[in-house]
Coordinates of C-alpha atoms in Angstrom, one line a residue:
X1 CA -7.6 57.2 99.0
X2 CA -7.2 57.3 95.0
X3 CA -4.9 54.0 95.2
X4 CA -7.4 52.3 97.1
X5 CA -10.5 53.6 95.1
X6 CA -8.3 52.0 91.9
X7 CA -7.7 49.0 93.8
X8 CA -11.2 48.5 94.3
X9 CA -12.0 49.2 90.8
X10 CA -9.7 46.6 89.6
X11 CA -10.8 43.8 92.1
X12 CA -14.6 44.4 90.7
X13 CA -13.6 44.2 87.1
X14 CA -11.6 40.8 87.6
X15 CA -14.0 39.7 89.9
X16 CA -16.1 38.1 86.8
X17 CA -13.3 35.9 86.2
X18 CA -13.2 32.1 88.0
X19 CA -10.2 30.6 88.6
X20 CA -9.6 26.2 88.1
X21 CA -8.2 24.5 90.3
X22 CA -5.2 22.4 89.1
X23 CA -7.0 19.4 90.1
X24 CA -9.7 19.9 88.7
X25 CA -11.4 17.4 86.0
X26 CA -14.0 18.6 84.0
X27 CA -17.3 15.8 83.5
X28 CA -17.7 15.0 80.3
X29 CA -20.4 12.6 80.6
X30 CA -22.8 15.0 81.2
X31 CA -22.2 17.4 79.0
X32 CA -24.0 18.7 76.2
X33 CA -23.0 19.3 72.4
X34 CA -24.1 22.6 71.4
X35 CA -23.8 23.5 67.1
X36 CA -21.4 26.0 65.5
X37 CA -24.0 27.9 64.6
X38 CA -28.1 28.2 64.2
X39 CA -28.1 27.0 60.6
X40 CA -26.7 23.3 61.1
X41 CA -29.3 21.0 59.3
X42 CA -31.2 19.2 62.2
X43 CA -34.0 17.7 59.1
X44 CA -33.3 16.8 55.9
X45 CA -35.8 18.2 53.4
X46 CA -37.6 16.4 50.8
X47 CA -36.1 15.6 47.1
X48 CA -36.4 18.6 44.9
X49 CA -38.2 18.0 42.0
X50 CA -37.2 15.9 38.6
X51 CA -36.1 18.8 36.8
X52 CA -33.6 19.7 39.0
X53 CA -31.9 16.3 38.9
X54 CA -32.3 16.3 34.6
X55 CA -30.4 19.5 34.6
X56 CA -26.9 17.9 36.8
X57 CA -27.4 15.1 34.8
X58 CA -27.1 17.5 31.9
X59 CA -24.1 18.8 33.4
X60 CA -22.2 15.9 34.5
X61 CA -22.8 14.2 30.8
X62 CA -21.1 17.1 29.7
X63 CA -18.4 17.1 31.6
X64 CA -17.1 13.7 31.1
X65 CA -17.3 13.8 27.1
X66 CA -13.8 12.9 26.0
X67 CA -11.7 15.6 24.2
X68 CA -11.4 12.7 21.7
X69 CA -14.7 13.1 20.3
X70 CA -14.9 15.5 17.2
X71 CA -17.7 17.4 18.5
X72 CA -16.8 17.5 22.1
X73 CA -17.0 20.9 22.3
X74 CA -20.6 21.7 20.7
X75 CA -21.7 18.7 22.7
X76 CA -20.5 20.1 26.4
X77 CA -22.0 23.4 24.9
X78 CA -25.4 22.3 23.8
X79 CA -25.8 20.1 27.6
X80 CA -24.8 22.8 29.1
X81 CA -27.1 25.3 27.5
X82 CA -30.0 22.2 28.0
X83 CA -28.7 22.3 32.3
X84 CA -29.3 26.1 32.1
X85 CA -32.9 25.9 30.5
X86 CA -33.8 23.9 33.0
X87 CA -32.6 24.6 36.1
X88 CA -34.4 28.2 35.6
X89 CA -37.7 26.1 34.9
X90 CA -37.0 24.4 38.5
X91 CA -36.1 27.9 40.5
X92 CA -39.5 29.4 38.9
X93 CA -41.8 26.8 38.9
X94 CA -40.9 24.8 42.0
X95 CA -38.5 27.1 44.0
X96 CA -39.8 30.1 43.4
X97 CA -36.4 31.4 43.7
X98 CA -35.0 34.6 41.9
X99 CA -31.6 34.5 42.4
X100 CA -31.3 30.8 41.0
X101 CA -33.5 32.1 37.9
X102 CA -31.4 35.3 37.2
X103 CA -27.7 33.2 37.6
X104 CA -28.5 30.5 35.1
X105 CA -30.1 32.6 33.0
X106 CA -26.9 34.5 32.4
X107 CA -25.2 31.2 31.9
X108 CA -27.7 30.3 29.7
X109 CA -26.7 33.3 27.6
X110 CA -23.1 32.5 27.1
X111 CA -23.3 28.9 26.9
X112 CA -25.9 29.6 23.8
X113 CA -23.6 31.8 22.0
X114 CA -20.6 29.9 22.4
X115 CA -23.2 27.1 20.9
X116 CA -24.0 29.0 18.0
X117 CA -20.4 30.2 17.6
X118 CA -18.9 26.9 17.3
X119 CA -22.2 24.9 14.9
X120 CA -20.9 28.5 12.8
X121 CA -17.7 27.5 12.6
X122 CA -18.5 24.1 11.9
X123 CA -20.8 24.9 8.7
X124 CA -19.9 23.1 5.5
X125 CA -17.7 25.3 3.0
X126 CA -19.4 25.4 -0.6
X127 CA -16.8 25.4 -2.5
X128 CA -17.3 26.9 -6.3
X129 CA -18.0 23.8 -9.1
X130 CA -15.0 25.0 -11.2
X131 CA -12.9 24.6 -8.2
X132 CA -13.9 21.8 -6.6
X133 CA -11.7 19.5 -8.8
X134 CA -8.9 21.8 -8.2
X135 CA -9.3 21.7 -4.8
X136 CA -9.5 17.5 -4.2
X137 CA -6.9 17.1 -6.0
X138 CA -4.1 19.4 -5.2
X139 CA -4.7 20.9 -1.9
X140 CA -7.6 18.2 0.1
X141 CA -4.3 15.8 0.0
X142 CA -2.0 18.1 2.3
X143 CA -5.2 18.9 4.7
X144 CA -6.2 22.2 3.5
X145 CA -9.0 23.3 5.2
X146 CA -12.2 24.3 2.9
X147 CA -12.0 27.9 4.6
X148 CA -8.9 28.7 4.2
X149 CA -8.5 27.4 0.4
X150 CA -12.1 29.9 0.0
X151 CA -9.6 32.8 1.5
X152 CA -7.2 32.2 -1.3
X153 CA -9.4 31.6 -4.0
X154 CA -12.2 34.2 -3.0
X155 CA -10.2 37.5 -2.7
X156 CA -7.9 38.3 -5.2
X157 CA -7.6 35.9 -7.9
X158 CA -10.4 35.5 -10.7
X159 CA -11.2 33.1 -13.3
X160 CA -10.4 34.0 -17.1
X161 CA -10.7 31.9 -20.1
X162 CA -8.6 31.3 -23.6
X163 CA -9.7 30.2 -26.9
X164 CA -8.0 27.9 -29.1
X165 CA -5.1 29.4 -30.7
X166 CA -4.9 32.7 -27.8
X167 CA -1.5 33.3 -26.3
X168 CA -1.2 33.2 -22.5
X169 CA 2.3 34.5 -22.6
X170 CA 4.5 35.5 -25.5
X171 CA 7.9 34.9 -25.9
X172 CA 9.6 38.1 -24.9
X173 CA 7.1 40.5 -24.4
X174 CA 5.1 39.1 -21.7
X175 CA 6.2 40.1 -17.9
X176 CA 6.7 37.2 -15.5
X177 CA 6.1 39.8 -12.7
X178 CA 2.3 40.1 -13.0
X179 CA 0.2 36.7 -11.9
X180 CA 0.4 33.1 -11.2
X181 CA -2.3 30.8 -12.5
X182 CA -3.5 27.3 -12.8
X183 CA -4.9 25.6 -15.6
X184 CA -8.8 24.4 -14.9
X185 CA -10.0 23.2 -17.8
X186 CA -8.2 22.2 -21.5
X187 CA -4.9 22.4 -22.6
X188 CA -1.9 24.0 -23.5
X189 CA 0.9 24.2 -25.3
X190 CA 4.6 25.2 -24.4
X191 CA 7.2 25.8 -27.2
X192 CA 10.4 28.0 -27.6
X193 CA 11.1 29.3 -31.2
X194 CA 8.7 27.0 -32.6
X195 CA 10.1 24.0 -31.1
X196 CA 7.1 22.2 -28.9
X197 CA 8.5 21.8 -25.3
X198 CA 5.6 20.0 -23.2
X199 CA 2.2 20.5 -22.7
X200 CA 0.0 21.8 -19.7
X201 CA -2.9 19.6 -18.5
X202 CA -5.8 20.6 -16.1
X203 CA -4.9 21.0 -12.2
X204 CA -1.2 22.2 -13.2
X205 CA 0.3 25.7 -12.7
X206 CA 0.9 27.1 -16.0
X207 CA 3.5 29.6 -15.2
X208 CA 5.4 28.1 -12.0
X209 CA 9.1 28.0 -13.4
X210 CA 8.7 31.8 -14.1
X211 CA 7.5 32.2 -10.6
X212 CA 9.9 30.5 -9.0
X213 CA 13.3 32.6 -11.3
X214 CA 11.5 35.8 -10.3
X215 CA 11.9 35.1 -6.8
X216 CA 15.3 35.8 -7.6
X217 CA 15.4 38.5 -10.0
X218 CA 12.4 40.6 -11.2
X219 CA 11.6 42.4 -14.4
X220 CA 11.9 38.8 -16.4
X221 CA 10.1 38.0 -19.6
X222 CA 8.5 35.1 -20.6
X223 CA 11.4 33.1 -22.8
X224 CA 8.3 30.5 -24.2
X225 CA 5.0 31.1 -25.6
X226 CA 2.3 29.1 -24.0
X227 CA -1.1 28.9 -26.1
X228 CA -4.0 27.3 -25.7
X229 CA -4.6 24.0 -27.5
X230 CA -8.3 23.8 -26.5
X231 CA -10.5 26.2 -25.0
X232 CA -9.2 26.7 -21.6
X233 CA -9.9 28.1 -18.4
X234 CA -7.4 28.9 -15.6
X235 CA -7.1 30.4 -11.9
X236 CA -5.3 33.8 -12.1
X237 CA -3.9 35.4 -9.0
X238 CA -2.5 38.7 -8.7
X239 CA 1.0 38.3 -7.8
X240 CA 1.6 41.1 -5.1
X241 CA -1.4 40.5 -3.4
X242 CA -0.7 36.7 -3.4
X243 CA 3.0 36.7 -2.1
X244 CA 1.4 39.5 0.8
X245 CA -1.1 36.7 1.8
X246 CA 0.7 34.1 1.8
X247 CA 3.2 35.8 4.2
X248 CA 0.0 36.2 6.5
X249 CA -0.6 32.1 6.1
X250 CA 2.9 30.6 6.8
X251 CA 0.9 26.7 6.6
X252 CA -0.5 27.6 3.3
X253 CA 2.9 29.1 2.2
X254 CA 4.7 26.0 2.9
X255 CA 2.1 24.6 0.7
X256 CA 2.6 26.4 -2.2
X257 CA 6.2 25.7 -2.2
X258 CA 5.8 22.3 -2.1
X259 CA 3.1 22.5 -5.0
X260 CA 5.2 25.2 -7.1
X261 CA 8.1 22.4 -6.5
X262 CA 6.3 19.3 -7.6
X263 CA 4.6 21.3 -10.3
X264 CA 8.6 21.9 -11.8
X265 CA 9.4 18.7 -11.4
X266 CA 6.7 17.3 -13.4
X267 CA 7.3 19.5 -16.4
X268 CA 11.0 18.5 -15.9
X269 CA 9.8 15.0 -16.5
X270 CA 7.6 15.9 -19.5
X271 CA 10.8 17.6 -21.5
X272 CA 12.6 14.5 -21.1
X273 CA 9.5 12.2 -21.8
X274 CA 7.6 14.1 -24.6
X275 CA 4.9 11.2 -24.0
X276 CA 4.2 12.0 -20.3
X277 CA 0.0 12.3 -20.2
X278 CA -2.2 13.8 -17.4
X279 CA -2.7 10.8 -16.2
X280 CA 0.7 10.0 -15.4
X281 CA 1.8 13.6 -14.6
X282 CA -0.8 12.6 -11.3
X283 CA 1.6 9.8 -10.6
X284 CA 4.7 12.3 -9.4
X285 CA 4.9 12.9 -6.2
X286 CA 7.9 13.7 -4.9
X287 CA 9.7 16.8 -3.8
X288 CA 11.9 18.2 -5.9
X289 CA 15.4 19.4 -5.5
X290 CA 16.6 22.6 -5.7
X291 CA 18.7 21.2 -9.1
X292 CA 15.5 20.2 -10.9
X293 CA 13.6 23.1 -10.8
X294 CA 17.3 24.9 -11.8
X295 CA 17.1 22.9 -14.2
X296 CA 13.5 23.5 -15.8
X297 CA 14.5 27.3 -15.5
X298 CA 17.1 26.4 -17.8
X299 CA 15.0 24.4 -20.1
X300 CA 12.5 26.8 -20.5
X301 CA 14.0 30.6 -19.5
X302 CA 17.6 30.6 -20.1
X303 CA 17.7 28.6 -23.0
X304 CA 18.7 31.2 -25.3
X305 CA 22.3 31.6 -23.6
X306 CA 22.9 27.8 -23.4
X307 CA 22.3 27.2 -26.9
X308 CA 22.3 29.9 -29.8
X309 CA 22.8 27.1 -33.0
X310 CA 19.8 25.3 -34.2
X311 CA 21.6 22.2 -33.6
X312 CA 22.4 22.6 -29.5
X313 CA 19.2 23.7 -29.2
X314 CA 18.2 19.9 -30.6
X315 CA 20.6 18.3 -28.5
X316 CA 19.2 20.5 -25.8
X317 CA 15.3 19.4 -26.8
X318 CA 16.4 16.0 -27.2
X319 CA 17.1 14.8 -23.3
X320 CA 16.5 11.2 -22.3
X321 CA 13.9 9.5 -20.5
X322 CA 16.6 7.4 -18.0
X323 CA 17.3 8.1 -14.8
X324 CA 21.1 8.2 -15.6
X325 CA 21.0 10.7 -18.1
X326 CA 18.4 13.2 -16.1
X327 CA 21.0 12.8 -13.0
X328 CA 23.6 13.9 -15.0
X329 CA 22.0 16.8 -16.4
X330 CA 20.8 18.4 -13.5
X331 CA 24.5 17.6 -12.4
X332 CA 25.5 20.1 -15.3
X333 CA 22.8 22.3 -15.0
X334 CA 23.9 22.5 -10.9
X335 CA 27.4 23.1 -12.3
X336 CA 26.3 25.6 -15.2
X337 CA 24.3 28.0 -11.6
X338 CA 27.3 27.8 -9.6
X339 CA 26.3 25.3 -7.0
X340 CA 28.9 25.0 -4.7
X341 CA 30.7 21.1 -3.8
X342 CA 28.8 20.7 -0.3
X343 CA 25.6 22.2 -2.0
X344 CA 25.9 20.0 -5.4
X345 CA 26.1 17.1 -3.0
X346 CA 23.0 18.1 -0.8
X347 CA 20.8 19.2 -3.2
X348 CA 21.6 16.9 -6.5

């Protein structure tokens, strides 16, 4: 009795189920299409309004700007922001639709501050007048950006002035440990033990040779005097404070060797060619060796144990405006620091 009551139960639950013949084929003429679901579009509704087509034209313009373009990024900003704007004038005026509203208006939001952001970032630098020289000249050329060259002259270097006749370093008193400056305005005057070595003309770094030994060994004095032959007025950084920045700025560092470089060079060039002008100090441009700026060091910081007697210090004073005669003193000076053969050969 229970098998056949389970039978039974069975039979009526498959009983639902038809079975096709194997010969069957099913009409297909006749049939009817029926859509995936409720919401297919059967009518096409009506155009929305202009405003919604002005914002995706905002967007696509935005969109295809080239990366090429200068401003290609406060342009795609600035359309996009324009899209936003108005697509939440379409969905409450003519959609009536909240969600649309409330969407772009937080995309409105971003897109405006990014806007803002980068029209900031953009915003000329005023750089000070008694810089502006400085800066065309010596750091515009090698693509220093007007912010960062505000960084390094804003923070920790001031500007200080000289009379005619003040000393800017003396001759053995004066640390080379403390600052690094550049001449603005006027003139000065280098000379060791009275003897008159070269001068220093606007845009030059007054104490670059005595920067570059002390890289080496600190606790040096100056071994010139440098006064001012005019009033003057010069760019004074604080050592420590530059040397910690400038490890921060590896681009700007690179560009203070090269300038502390071709600054050596050209007052190598003026102690051989006493007549070397401003004007024709702007003419060098060329890095310099290691052996030159050896060389200068030598001139102008180790002269004392290269030539005690008043007349090697002549012969030392002397030099010689030809390329022969400067390529064989830097080949003595390279000599007189130890260069090694392979490094004489690179450097010289």
């Amino acid at each position: 009795m229970l098998l056949s009551r389970v039978f039974k139960m069975n039979t009526t639950a498959i009983s639902p189920l038809t079975v096709t013949p194997l010969g069957f084929i099913p009409d297909l003429k006749n049939a009817t299409l029926v859509p995936f679901n409720e919401t297919a579009c059967e009518n096409w509704k009506e155009i929305h309004h202009l405003v919604f087509h002005v914002a995706n034209i905002c967007f696509a313009v935005g969109l295809v700007i080239p990366t090429t373009l200068n401003f290609h990024m406060i342009f795609l900003r600035g359309l996009l922001t324009i899209g936003c704007a108005l697509f939440i004038i379409w969905a409450t005026l003519y959609r009536c639709a909240l969600d649309i509203m409330i969407w772009n208006s937080v995309f409105l939001v971003v897109n405006l501050l990014h806007f803002i952001y980068l029209v900031y970032k953009r915003r000329p630098i005023k750089i000070e007048k008694e810089l502006s020289s400085l800066y065309k000249r010596m750091f515009e050329p090698l693509h220093v950006p007007p912010e960062l060259f505000q960084r390094l002259t804003g923070q920790f270097c001031n500007i200080q002035t000289l009379k005619t006749g003040q000393a800017y370093a003396a001759e053995d008193k004066t640390s080379v440990d403390d600052r690094l400056s550049i001449l603005l305005k006027g003139k000065m005057k280098v000379s060791y033990r009275g003897h008159f070595l070269h001068n220093i003309y606007p845009c030059a770094f007054i104490d670059s040779p005595e920067f570059r030994s002390t890289q080496m060994n600190r606790g040096e004095k100056f071994q010139v005097t440098i006064v001012a032959d005019d009033n003057c007025k010069f760019l004074c950084w604080s050592r420590e404070r530059l040397t910690y920045f400038l490890e921060s700025e590896p681009f700007l560092y690179e560009i203070f060797k090269y300038l502390i470089g071709k600054d050596i060079t050209n007052k190598l060039y003026s102690l051989n060619d006493p007549t070397l002008n401003d004007k024709a100090s702007k003419k060098i441009d060329r890095q310099p060796s290691l052996c030159s700026q050896l060389s200068v060091m030598q001139m102008r910081n180790s002269m004392a144990s290269t030539s005690d007697s008043e007349d090697g210090l002549q012969m030392f004073l002397r030099g010689t405006s030809s390329a022969s005669s400067l390529r064989n003193n830097q080949q003595e000076f390279c000599n007189a620091y130890g260069v090694g053969r392979l490094q004489h050969d690179a450097l010289c």
